[in-house]
CSV table of C-alpha atoms in Angstrom, one decimal:
chain,number,residue,atom,x,y,z
E,1,UNK,CA,0.2,0.1,0.0
E,2,UNK,CA,1.5,3.3,-1.1
E,3,UNK,CA,2.5,5.7,1.6
E,4,UNK,CA,1.0,9.2,1.9
E,5,UNK,CA,3.2,11.9,2.5
E,6,UNK,CA,2.3,13.5,5.7
E,7,UNK,CA,2.5,17.3,4.8
E,8,UNK,CA,-0.3,19.0,6.2
E,9,UNK,CA,1.2,19.8,9.9
E,10,UNK,CA,3.7,21.8,8.2
E,11,UNK,CA,1.5,23.5,6.0
E,12,UNK,CA,-0.9,24.1,9.1
E,13,UNK,CA,2.0,25.6,11.2
E,14,UNK,CA,3.3,27.7,8.4
E,15,UNK,CA,0.1,29.3,7.1
E,16,UNK,CA,-0.8,31.5,10.1
E,17,UNK,CA,2.9,33.2,9.7
E,18,UNK,CA,2.2,33.6,5.8
E,19,UNK,CA,-1.2,34.9,6.3
E,20,UNK,CA,-0.4,37.3,8.8
E,21,UNK,CA,2.6,38.6,6.7
E,22,UNK,CA,0.6,38.7,3.4
E,23,UNK,CA,-2.2,41.0,5.1
E,24,UNK,CA,0.7,43.4,6.5
E,25,UNK,CA,3.2,42.8,3.8
E,26,UNK,CA,3.1,46.5,3.2
E,27,UNK,CA,4.9,47.2,6.5
E,28,UNK,CA,7.3,44.2,6.7
E,29,UNK,CA,10.1,42.7,5.2
E,30,UNK,CA,10.8,39.0,4.1
E,31,UNK,CA,13.5,38.9,6.7
E,32,UNK,CA,10.7,39.1,9.1
E,33,UNK,CA,9.7,35.7,8.1
E,34,UNK,CA,12.9,33.9,8.7
E,35,UNK,CA,12.9,33.4,12.5
E,36,UNK,CA,9.1,32.4,13.0
E,37,UNK,CA,9.1,29.7,10.2
E,38,UNK,CA,12.2,28.3,11.5
E,39,UNK,CA,11.0,27.9,14.7
E,40,UNK,CA,7.7,26.5,13.7
E,41,UNK,CA,9.0,24.0,11.1
E,42,UNK,CA,11.4,22.9,14.1
E,43,UNK,CA,8.6,22.3,16.5
E,44,UNK,CA,6.5,20.7,14.1
E,45,UNK,CA,9.2,18.3,13.4
E,46,UNK,CA,9.6,17.7,17.1
E,47,UNK,CA,5.9,17.0,17.5
E,48,UNK,CA,6.0,14.6,14.7
E,49,UNK,CA,8.8,12.6,16.0
E,50,UNK,CA,7.5,12.5,19.6
E,51,UNK,CA,4.2,11.6,17.9
E,52,UNK,CA,5.4,8.6,16.5
E,53,UNK,CA,6.2,6.8,19.9
E,54,UNK,CA,2.5,7.6,21.1
E,55,UNK,CA,0.4,7.0,18.0
E,56,UNK,CA,2.7,4.6,15.9
E,57,UNK,CA,1.0,5.2,12.6
E,58,UNK,CA,2.1,8.0,10.5
E,59,UNK,CA,-1.6,9.2,9.5
E,60,UNK,CA,-2.8,9.3,13.2
E,61,UNK,CA,0.5,11.2,14.2
E,62,UNK,CA,0.1,13.7,11.5
E,63,UNK,CA,-3.5,14.3,12.4
E,64,UNK,CA,-2.7,14.6,16.0
E,65,UNK,CA,0.1,17.2,15.5
E,66,UNK,CA,-2.3,19.2,13.0
E,67,UNK,CA,-4.8,19.4,15.8
E,68,UNK,CA,-2.1,20.7,18.4
E,69,UNK,CA,-1.0,23.3,16.0
E,70,UNK,CA,-4.5,24.5,14.9
E,71,UNK,CA,-5.2,24.8,18.7
E,72,UNK,CA,-1.9,26.7,19.1
E,73,UNK,CA,-2.4,29.0,16.7
E,74,UNK,CA,-6.2,29.6,17.3
E,75,UNK,CA,-6.0,30.7,21.1
E,76,UNK,CA,-5.1,34.3,20.7
E,77,UNK,CA,-8.1,34.6,18.2
E,78,UNK,CA,-10.3,33.0,20.5
E,79,UNK,CA,-9.2,34.5,23.6
E,80,UNK,CA,-9.7,38.1,22.0
E,81,UNK,CA,-13.2,37.2,21.1
E,82,UNK,CA,-14.3,35.7,24.7
E,83,UNK,CA,-12.5,38.3,26.7
E,84,UNK,CA,-15.4,40.6,25.6
E,85,UNK,CA,-17.7,38.5,27.8
E,86,UNK,CA,-15.5,39.7,30.7
E,87,UNK,CA,-15.3,36.2,32.4
E,88,UNK,CA,-13.0,36.1,35.3
E,89,UNK,CA,-9.7,33.9,34.5
E,90,UNK,CA,-10.6,34.0,30.6
E,91,UNK,CA,-7.4,32.7,29.7
E,92,UNK,CA,-6.9,30.1,32.3
E,93,UNK,CA,-10.3,28.7,31.3
E,94,UNK,CA,-9.5,28.8,27.5
E,95,UNK,CA,-6.2,26.9,28.2
E,96,UNK,CA,-7.9,24.0,30.4
E,97,UNK,CA,-10.8,24.0,27.5
E,98,UNK,CA,-8.2,23.5,25.0
E,99,UNK,CA,-6.1,21.0,26.9
E,100,UNK,CA,-9.5,18.8,27.1
E,101,UNK,CA,-10.2,19.1,23.5
E,102,UNK,CA,-6.6,18.0,22.6
E,103,UNK,CA,-6.4,15.2,25.1
E,104,UNK,CA,-10.0,13.8,24.1
E,105,UNK,CA,-8.9,13.9,20.2
E,106,UNK,CA,-5.9,12.1,21.0
E,107,UNK,CA,-7.5,9.2,22.9
E,108,UNK,CA,-10.0,9.0,19.9
E,109,UNK,CA,-7.2,9.1,17.3
E,110,UNK,CA,-5.4,6.4,19.3
E,111,UNK,CA,-8.3,4.1,20.1
E,112,UNK,CA,-9.7,4.4,16.5
E,113,UNK,CA,-9.0,1.4,13.9
E,114,UNK,CA,-9.5,3.6,11.2
E,115,UNK,CA,-6.2,4.1,9.2
E,116,UNK,CA,-7.1,7.9,8.4
E,117,UNK,CA,-5.9,7.7,4.7
E,118,UNK,CA,-8.8,9.8,3.2
E,119,UNK,CA,-8.5,12.1,5.9
E,120,UNK,CA,-4.8,12.8,5.6
E,121,UNK,CA,-5.3,13.2,1.7
E,122,UNK,CA,-8.0,15.7,2.3
E,123,UNK,CA,-5.8,17.7,4.9
E,124,UNK,CA,-2.8,17.7,2.5
E,125,UNK,CA,-5.1,19.0,-0.2
E,126,UNK,CA,-6.8,21.8,2.1
E,127,UNK,CA,-3.6,22.9,3.8
E,128,UNK,CA,-1.9,22.9,0.3
E,129,UNK,CA,-4.8,25.4,-0.7
E,130,UNK,CA,-4.2,27.7,1.8
E,131,UNK,CA,-0.6,28.0,1.3
E,132,UNK,CA,-0.9,28.8,-2.3
E,133,UNK,CA,-3.5,31.5,-1.7
E,134,UNK,CA,-1.3,33.0,0.8
E,135,UNK,CA,1.6,32.8,-1.9
E,136,UNK,CA,-0.8,34.3,-4.6
E,137,UNK,CA,-1.6,37.2,-2.3
E,138,UNK,CA,2.2,37.9,-1.7
E,139,UNK,CA,2.8,37.5,-5.4
E,140,UNK,CA,0.3,39.8,-6.4
E,141,UNK,CA,1.3,42.4,-4.0
E,142,UNK,CA,4.9,42.3,-5.3
E,143,UNK,CA,3.8,42.3,-9.2
E,144,UNK,CA,1.6,45.4,-8.3
E,145,UNK,CA,4.0,47.3,-6.3
E,146,UNK,CA,6.9,46.3,-8.5
E,147,UNK,CA,7.6,50.0,-9.4
E,148,UNK,CA,7.5,51.3,-6.1
E,149,UNK,CA,10.1,48.7,-4.8
E,150,UNK,CA,12.6,49.9,-7.5
E,151,UNK,CA,12.5,53.4,-6.0
E,152,UNK,CA,15.1,54.3,-3.5
E,153,UNK,CA,12.6,56.3,-1.8
E,154,UNK,CA,14.7,59.6,-2.1
E,155,UNK,CA,12.8,62.8,-2.9
E,156,UNK,CA,14.5,65.6,-4.7
E,157,UNK,CA,14.2,69.1,-2.8
E,158,UNK,CA,12.4,70.9,-5.3
E,159,UNK,CA,13.1,74.6,-3.9
E,160,UNK,CA,14.4,76.9,-6.7
E,161,UNK,CA,17.3,78.1,-4.8
E,162,UNK,CA,20.8,77.1,-4.2
E,163,UNK,CA,21.0,74.8,-1.5
E,164,UNK,CA,24.5,73.5,-1.9
E,165,UNK,CA,26.5,73.6,1.2
E,166,UNK,CA,29.2,76.5,1.2
E,167,UNK,CA,30.8,75.3,4.4
E,168,UNK,CA,32.1,71.9,5.1
E,169,UNK,CA,34.0,72.9,8.5
E,170,UNK,CA,31.1,71.8,10.8
E,171,UNK,CA,32.0,68.7,12.9
E,172,UNK,CA,29.5,69.0,15.4
E,173,UNK,CA,27.8,65.7,16.3
E,174,UNK,CA,24.0,65.8,15.4
E,175,UNK,CA,21.7,63.7,17.7
E,176,UNK,CA,18.3,63.2,16.2
E,177,UNK,CA,16.2,61.6,19.1
E,178,UNK,CA,12.7,60.6,18.6
E,179,UNK,CA,10.4,60.2,21.5
E,180,UNK,CA,7.5,58.6,20.4
E,181,UNK,CA,4.2,60.0,21.0
E,182,UNK,CA,5.4,62.6,23.5
E,183,UNK,CA,2.7,65.3,23.8
E,184,UNK,CA,3.4,68.9,24.1
E,185,UNK,CA,3.1,70.6,27.5
E,186,UNK,CA,0.0,72.3,26.9
E,187,UNK,CA,-1.6,68.9,25.9
E,188,UNK,CA,-0.3,67.3,29.1
E,189,UNK,CA,-1.9,70.1,31.1
E,190,UNK,CA,-5.1,70.3,29.5
E,191,UNK,CA,-6.0,66.4,28.8
E,192,UNK,CA,-3.9,64.8,31.5
E,193,UNK,CA,-3.9,67.4,34.0
E,194,UNK,CA,0.1,67.4,34.4
E,195,UNK,CA,2.4,70.1,34.7
E,196,UNK,CA,5.6,69.0,32.7
E,197,UNK,CA,7.5,72.3,32.9
E,198,UNK,CA,10.3,70.9,35.0
E,199,UNK,CA,11.8,69.0,32.4
E,200,UNK,CA,11.4,72.0,29.6
E,201,UNK,CA,12.8,74.4,32.4
E,202,UNK,CA,15.7,72.1,33.0
E,203,UNK,CA,16.6,71.5,29.3
E,204,UNK,CA,16.2,75.6,28.7
E,205,UNK,CA,19.1,75.9,31.4
E,206,UNK,CA,21.1,73.6,29.7
E,207,UNK,CA,20.6,75.8,26.3
E,208,UNK,CA,17.8,74.1,24.8
E,209,UNK,CA,15.1,76.1,22.7
E,210,UNK,CA,11.6,74.7,23.6
E,211,UNK,CA,8.9,74.8,20.6
E,212,UNK,CA,6.0,75.5,23.1
E,213,UNK,CA,3.7,75.7,20.1
E,214,UNK,CA,5.3,72.9,17.8
E,215,UNK,CA,3.1,70.6,15.9
E,216,UNK,CA,3.9,67.3,13.9
E,217,UNK,CA,3.5,67.8,10.2
E,218,UNK,CA,1.7,64.3,9.9
E,219,UNK,CA,-0.3,62.2,12.2
E,220,UNK,CA,1.5,58.8,12.1
E,221,UNK,CA,5.1,57.7,12.7
E,222,UNK,CA,6.1,56.6,9.2
E,223,UNK,CA,4.7,59.7,7.6
E,224,UNK,CA,6.0,62.1,10.1
E,225,UNK,CA,9.8,60.9,10.0
E,226,UNK,CA,9.6,60.2,6.2
E,227,UNK,CA,8.9,64.0,6.2
E,228,UNK,CA,11.3,65.4,8.8
E,229,UNK,CA,14.2,63.3,7.6
E,230,UNK,CA,13.7,64.5,4.0
E,231,UNK,CA,12.9,68.4,5.0
E,232,UNK,CA,9.8,68.1,2.7
E,233,UNK,CA,6.3,67.4,2.8
E,234,UNK,CA,5.5,63.9,1.4
E,235,UNK,CA,1.9,64.4,0.2
E,236,UNK,CA,3.2,63.7,-3.7
E,237,UNK,CA,2.7,60.0,-2.2
E,238,UNK,CA,-0.9,60.1,-3.0
E,239,UNK,CA,-0.3,60.4,-6.8
E,240,UNK,CA,2.4,57.5,-6.7
E,241,UNK,CA,0.2,55.2,-4.4
E,242,UNK,CA,-3.4,56.1,-4.8
E,243,UNK,CA,-5.6,57.9,-2.3
E,244,UNK,CA,-6.8,54.4,-0.9
E,245,UNK,CA,-3.4,52.6,-0.7
E,246,UNK,CA,-2.3,51.6,2.7
E,247,UNK,CA,0.8,50.4,1.4
E,248,UNK,CA,4.0,52.0,3.4
E,249,UNK,CA,7.1,50.4,1.8
E,250,UNK,CA,7.8,53.9,-0.1
E,251,UNK,CA,7.7,55.9,3.0
E,252,UNK,CA,9.7,53.4,5.0
E,253,UNK,CA,12.3,53.6,2.1
E,254,UNK,CA,12.4,57.1,2.6
E,255,UNK,CA,13.1,56.8,6.2
E,256,UNK,CA,15.9,54.3,5.6
E,257,UNK,CA,17.4,56.6,2.7
E,258,UNK,CA,16.7,60.1,3.7
E,259,UNK,CA,18.0,63.2,2.5
E,260,UNK,CA,19.4,64.3,5.7
E,261,UNK,CA,21.5,61.1,6.0
E,262,UNK,CA,22.9,61.3,2.4
E,263,UNK,CA,23.6,65.1,3.2
E,264,UNK,CA,25.4,64.2,6.2
E,265,UNK,CA,27.2,61.5,4.5
E,266,UNK,CA,28.5,63.6,1.8
E,267,UNK,CA,30.1,65.7,4.6
E,268,UNK,CA,31.9,63.0,6.0
E,269,UNK,CA,29.8,62.4,8.7
E,270,UNK,CA,29.2,58.7,10.4
E,271,UNK,CA,25.8,57.6,10.4
E,272,UNK,CA,24.9,55.5,13.6
E,273,UNK,CA,21.4,54.2,14.0
E,274,UNK,CA,20.2,53.0,17.3
E,275,UNK,CA,17.8,49.8,17.1
E,276,UNK,CA,14.3,50.6,18.1
E,277,UNK,CA,12.4,47.5,17.8
E,278,UNK,CA,10.0,49.1,15.2
E,279,UNK,CA,10.3,48.3,11.2
E,280,UNK,CA,12.1,51.0,9.3
E,281,UNK,CA,14.1,52.5,12.4
E,282,UNK,CA,14.8,49.1,13.8
E,283,UNK,CA,17.8,48.5,11.4
E,284,UNK,CA,19.3,50.7,8.5
E,285,UNK,CA,21.4,49.3,5.8
E,286,UNK,CA,22.9,52.6,5.1
E,287,UNK,CA,24.1,53.0,8.4
E,288,UNK,CA,28.1,52.9,9.2
E,289,UNK,CA,26.7,51.4,12.3
E,290,UNK,CA,23.6,49.9,13.7
E,291,UNK,CA,23.8,49.7,17.3
E,292,UNK,CA,21.7,46.7,18.2
E,293,UNK,CA,19.7,45.5,21.0
E,294,UNK,CA,19.1,41.7,20.6
E,295,UNK,CA,15.7,41.4,21.7
E,296,UNK,CA,13.2,38.7,21.1
E,297,UNK,CA,10.5,40.7,20.0
E,298,UNK,CA,9.9,42.8,16.9
E,299,UNK,CA,6.5,44.2,16.1
E,300,UNK,CA,5.6,41.1,13.6
E,301,UNK,CA,6.8,38.6,16.2
E,302,UNK,CA,4.6,40.2,19.0
E,303,UNK,CA,1.5,40.2,16.4
E,304,UNK,CA,2.0,36.6,15.8
E,305,UNK,CA,2.8,35.7,19.3
E,306,UNK,CA,-0.6,37.2,20.5
E,307,UNK,CA,-2.6,34.8,18.2
E,308,UNK,CA,-1.2,31.8,19.9
E,309,UNK,CA,-1.0,30.0,23.1
E,310,UNK,CA,2.2,32.0,24.0
E,311,UNK,CA,0.2,35.1,24.8
E,312,UNK,CA,-0.8,33.4,28.1
E,313,UNK,CA,2.6,32.9,29.2
E,314,UNK,CA,4.0,36.0,27.7
E,315,UNK,CA,1.5,38.2,29.6
E,316,UNK,CA,1.7,35.9,33.0
E,317,UNK,CA,5.6,36.6,32.9
E,318,UNK,CA,5.2,40.1,31.3
E,319,UNK,CA,8.0,39.2,28.5
E,320,UNK,CA,6.7,41.9,26.1
E,321,UNK,CA,7.4,44.5,28.6
E,322,UNK,CA,10.8,43.0,30.0
E,323,UNK,CA,11.8,43.2,26.3
E,324,UNK,CA,10.9,46.9,25.8
E,325,UNK,CA,12.2,48.1,28.8
E,326,UNK,CA,15.5,46.3,28.2
E,327,UNK,CA,15.7,48.2,24.6
E,328,UNK,CA,14.6,51.3,25.9
E,329,UNK,CA,17.2,51.7,28.8
E,330,UNK,CA,19.7,50.0,26.4
E,331,UNK,CA,19.1,53.0,24.1
E,332,UNK,CA,19.6,55.5,26.6
E,333,UNK,CA,22.8,53.6,27.6
E,334,UNK,CA,24.2,53.7,24.1
E,335,UNK,CA,23.6,57.4,23.4
E,336,UNK,CA,25.6,58.3,26.7
E,337,UNK,CA,28.5,56.3,24.7
E,338,UNK,CA,28.2,58.1,21.5
E,339,UNK,CA,30.7,61.1,22.4
E,340,UNK,CA,33.5,58.4,22.8
E,341,UNK,CA,33.3,57.5,19.2
E,342,UNK,CA,35.6,59.3,17.0
E,343,UNK,CA,34.6,61.9,14.2
E,344,UNK,CA,31.6,64.0,13.5
E,345,UNK,CA,28.5,61.7,13.7
E,346,UNK,CA,24.7,61.7,12.9
E,347,UNK,CA,23.1,59.6,15.7
E,348,UNK,CA,19.6,58.7,15.1
E,349,UNK,CA,17.4,57.1,18.0
E,350,UNK,CA,13.9,56.4,17.7
E,351,UNK,CA,12.6,55.7,21.2
E,352,UNK,CA,9.2,54.0,21.5
E,353,UNK,CA,8.3,55.7,24.7
E,354,UNK,CA,6.3,57.3,26.2
E,355,UNK,CA,4.2,55.4,23.5
E,356,UNK,CA,2.4,52.6,25.2
E,357,UNK,CA,2.7,49.9,26.7
E,358,UNK,CA,3.0,51.5,29.9
E,359,UNK,CA,5.9,49.6,31.6
E,360,UNK,CA,7.8,52.2,33.6
E,361,UNK,CA,7.0,53.5,37.2
E,362,UNK,CA,8.0,57.1,38.1
E,363,UNK,CA,11.5,55.8,39.4
E,364,UNK,CA,11.9,53.2,36.4
E,365,UNK,CA,10.2,50.5,38.4
E,366,UNK,CA,8.7,47.5,36.3
E,367,UNK,CA,4.9,47.9,35.6
E,368,UNK,CA,3.1,45.5,33.8
E,369,UNK,CA,0.8,47.0,31.0
E,370,UNK,CA,-3.0,46.0,30.9
E,371,UNK,CA,-4.5,46.7,27.2
E,372,UNK,CA,-7.9,46.6,28.9
E,373,UNK,CA,-7.4,49.4,31.5
E,374,UNK,CA,-9.8,52.4,31.7
E,375,UNK,CA,-8.6,55.8,29.9
E,376,UNK,CA,-8.1,57.3,33.2
E,377,UNK,CA,-5.7,54.7,34.4
E,378,UNK,CA,-4.0,54.6,30.9
E,379,UNK,CA,-3.4,58.5,31.6
E,380,UNK,CA,-1.7,57.6,34.9
E,381,UNK,CA,0.2,54.9,33.2
E,382,UNK,CA,1.3,57.4,30.5
E,383,UNK,CA,2.1,60.4,32.8
E,384,UNK,CA,4.1,58.1,35.1
E,385,UNK,CA,6.3,56.6,32.3
E,386,UNK,CA,6.7,60.5,31.1
E,387,UNK,CA,8.1,61.3,34.6
E,388,UNK,CA,10.7,58.5,34.3
E,389,UNK,CA,11.5,59.5,30.9
E,390,UNK,CA,12.1,62.9,31.8
E,391,UNK,CA,14.8,61.6,34.2
E,392,UNK,CA,16.6,59.6,31.4
E,393,UNK,CA,16.4,62.7,29.1
E,394,UNK,CA,18.1,65.0,31.9
E,395,UNK,CA,20.7,62.3,32.5
E,396,UNK,CA,21.7,61.4,29.1
E,397,UNK,CA,21.7,65.3,28.1
E,398,UNK,CA,24.4,65.9,31.2
E,399,UNK,CA,26.5,63.0,29.8
E,400,UNK,CA,26.6,63.6,26.3
E,401,UNK,CA,27.5,67.5,27.1
E,402,UNK,CA,30.2,66.7,29.7
E,403,UNK,CA,31.8,64.0,27.2
E,404,UNK,CA,31.6,65.9,23.9
E,405,UNK,CA,34.7,67.8,22.9
E,406,UNK,CA,32.4,70.3,20.9
E,407,UNK,CA,28.8,70.9,21.9
E,408,UNK,CA,26.9,68.9,19.8
E,409,UNK,CA,23.6,69.7,18.2
E,410,UNK,CA,20.7,67.7,19.6
E,411,UNK,CA,16.9,67.5,18.9
E,412,UNK,CA,14.5,65.8,21.2
E,413,UNK,CA,11.2,65.7,19.2
E,414,UNK,CA,7.8,63.6,19.0
E,415,UNK,CA,6.8,62.1,15.9
E,416,UNK,CA,3.1,62.7,16.8
E,417,UNK,CA,0.8,63.2,19.8
E,418,UNK,CA,-1.3,61.2,21.8
E,419,UNK,CA,-5.0,60.2,21.2
E,420,UNK,CA,-6.9,59.5,24.2
E,421,UNK,CA,-9.9,62.2,23.2
E,422,UNK,CA,-10.6,59.9,20.3
E,423,UNK,CA,-13.8,57.7,20.8
E,424,UNK,CA,-12.1,54.9,19.3
E,425,UNK,CA,-8.5,54.7,18.3
E,426,UNK,CA,-9.1,52.4,15.4
E,427,UNK,CA,-11.9,54.9,13.9
E,428,UNK,CA,-10.5,58.5,13.3
E,429,UNK,CA,-12.9,59.3,10.3
E,430,UNK,CA,-14.5,62.2,11.9
E,431,UNK,CA,-12.0,63.9,14.2
E,432,UNK,CA,-12.8,66.9,16.1
E,433,UNK,CA,-10.6,70.1,16.7
E,434,UNK,CA,-9.8,68.6,20.1
E,435,UNK,CA,-8.7,65.2,18.5
E,436,UNK,CA,-6.7,67.0,15.9
E,437,UNK,CA,-4.9,69.3,18.6
E,438,UNK,CA,-4.2,66.4,20.8
E,439,UNK,CA,-2.7,64.0,18.1
E,440,UNK,CA,-0.6,66.9,16.2
E,441,UNK,CA,0.6,68.7,19.3
E,442,UNK,CA,4.4,67.6,20.0
E,443,UNK,CA,7.2,68.0,22.5
E,444,UNK,CA,10.1,69.6,20.6
E,445,UNK,CA,13.3,70.7,22.0
E,446,UNK,CA,16.5,71.8,19.9
E,447,UNK,CA,20.3,72.5,21.3
E,448,UNK,CA,21.5,74.6,18.5
E,449,UNK,CA,24.8,76.1,20.1
E,450,UNK,CA,26.9,79.3,19.2
E,451,UNK,CA,23.7,81.1,18.0
E,452,UNK,CA,21.9,78.5,16.1
E,453,UNK,CA,18.9,78.8,18.5
E,454,UNK,CA,18.1,82.5,17.3
E,455,UNK,CA,16.8,80.8,14.1
E,456,UNK,CA,14.1,78.9,15.9
E,457,UNK,CA,10.8,79.9,16.6
E,458,UNK,CA,7.6,78.7,18.9
E,459,UNK,CA,5.7,77.1,16.4
E,460,UNK,CA,8.4,75.5,14.4
E,461,UNK,CA,7.4,71.9,12.7
E,462,UNK,CA,9.8,69.1,12.1
E,463,UNK,CA,9.9,69.5,8.3
E,464,UNK,CA,11.9,72.9,9.0
E,465,UNK,CA,14.3,71.2,11.7
E,466,UNK,CA,17.0,70.2,9.5
E,467,UNK,CA,16.6,73.0,6.9
E,468,UNK,CA,17.5,75.2,10.0
E,469,UNK,CA,20.3,73.2,11.0
E,470,UNK,CA,21.9,72.9,7.6
E,471,UNK,CA,21.4,76.7,7.0
E,472,UNK,CA,23.0,77.8,9.9
E,473,UNK,CA,25.9,75.3,10.4
E,474,UNK,CA,26.4,74.1,6.7
E,475,UNK,CA,25.8,77.5,5.0
E,476,UNK,CA,23.1,76.2,2.8
E,477,UNK,CA,20.2,78.2,1.6
E,478,UNK,CA,16.9,76.1,2.0
E,479,UNK,CA,14.0,78.4,2.3
E,480,UNK,CA,11.8,77.6,5.6
E,481,UNK,CA,8.4,76.1,4.4
E,482,UNK,CA,5.0,77.0,5.7
E,483,UNK,CA,4.5,74.8,8.8
E,484,UNK,CA,1.5,72.9,8.0
E,485,UNK,CA,-0.1,69.7,9.5
E,486,UNK,CA,-1.8,67.3,7.6
E,487,UNK,CA,-3.9,64.6,9.2
E,488,UNK,CA,-5.0,61.3,7.6
E,489,UNK,CA,-6.2,57.7,9.0
E,490,UNK,CA,-4.7,54.3,9.5
E,491,UNK,CA,-7.1,53.1,6.8
E,492,UNK,CA,-6.3,55.8,4.4
E,493,UNK,CA,-2.8,57.0,5.4
E,494,UNK,CA,-2.3,59.3,2.0
E,495,UNK,CA,-5.8,60.8,2.1
E,496,UNK,CA,-4.2,64.0,3.5
E,497,UNK,CA,-6.4,66.9,5.3
E,498,UNK,CA,-4.8,70.2,5.9
E,499,UNK,CA,-5.9,70.9,9.5
E,500,UNK,CA,-3.4,73.6,10.2
E,501,UNK,CA,-5.8,76.2,11.0
E,502,UNK,CA,-7.6,73.9,13.3
E,503,UNK,CA,-4.8,73.0,15.4
E,504,UNK,CA,-2.8,76.3,15.5
């Protein structure tokens, strides 16, 4: 009797990974697949090996392993559904229920006299089909966006002025530090009831200029950074991608291969990128050095883990929080070491904080974040995280200034503000003026030594940050752009609405 190949356990195990990837391909790289696929294939092979000692027959082994795999990858989806019923100890009951199902199926399979040949063939066919569909989705995306992939992401500055550098003598280190979701003082006071003047007063005494009326140019990180790092508005992406597109590859490339980076590289600067844990700022192939925190969880791994049984153990032991805490603390430690590297440097650090999860207490103690907490508790967690973050900011500034031979240029800047006033963070279709002001008002502090601060103004936006720096320190002639703010949604990120007058 011809043996049937047992392939369905492998296909069922890699399908959730390919499915998640294919539905988020606009944000991911193929390299994000490697570790999850390797781990899943290894685990499946191990289960098949162990199963042979229990069930003896290959068909029975394969079916039992497929049941375990389906349960493993279904746990997170089922948990998310049943949590809405607010049952105490939901995850524990769900774990117990799934164990009962798996054990019952294993007993039935073991005792059955059926050879399961037909079922094995059917499972092979079904699992093959869903894998093929995933590859078709990925292939269609690649074909449709082939022209975009061939673009390097650069924007040509289209000002009708000579912006060539007339001075190459500047050798100051430049620190561009993004504090994700750090709201402006006025927002923290009006919406959170918190007076954040202590840190701005501290920075002012150290020579920083504080943009008390600063706004972001865009409402989302990938748009905001693509704009600020290229010193240009990026509304033209709508014409390239289409108003209904949610594809993020081009802005990601603009972040990776920015005009700011290329300008400074042309001036013999070293480019140092500090690992963030988030997509396009996690690693930069153009950097002279990527300072890596070797964490276990990037954004894709986290999303995948949340669909599986792993989420029960991850939440119980706060593994996501531990990983993120170590990454953030490590980034500040590495920033403090930057002055010891010889030569002029452009240091880019995207710190995903005070952005949730809220994992720091006011003194840096470990706090376990809960996604289901009320808005009022989330606000407390956010402010506590800001209080600790302010301490790290003050410390690292003191260290950088004391270790630097020449006073460096330092920017602390948020990519966007918070969104607690939105009725639903997943539905931004009809934002009020209050929503817009909260989301687009940002923390923005500059140290431009030896007179550079005099070019700054209270309402400066990120698009003009490096125009100001390059004009003053490198004698370029970039005109200042009008400070505009554009709002768009996650569903239609390239449907830009000019909300400048509403948020001034």
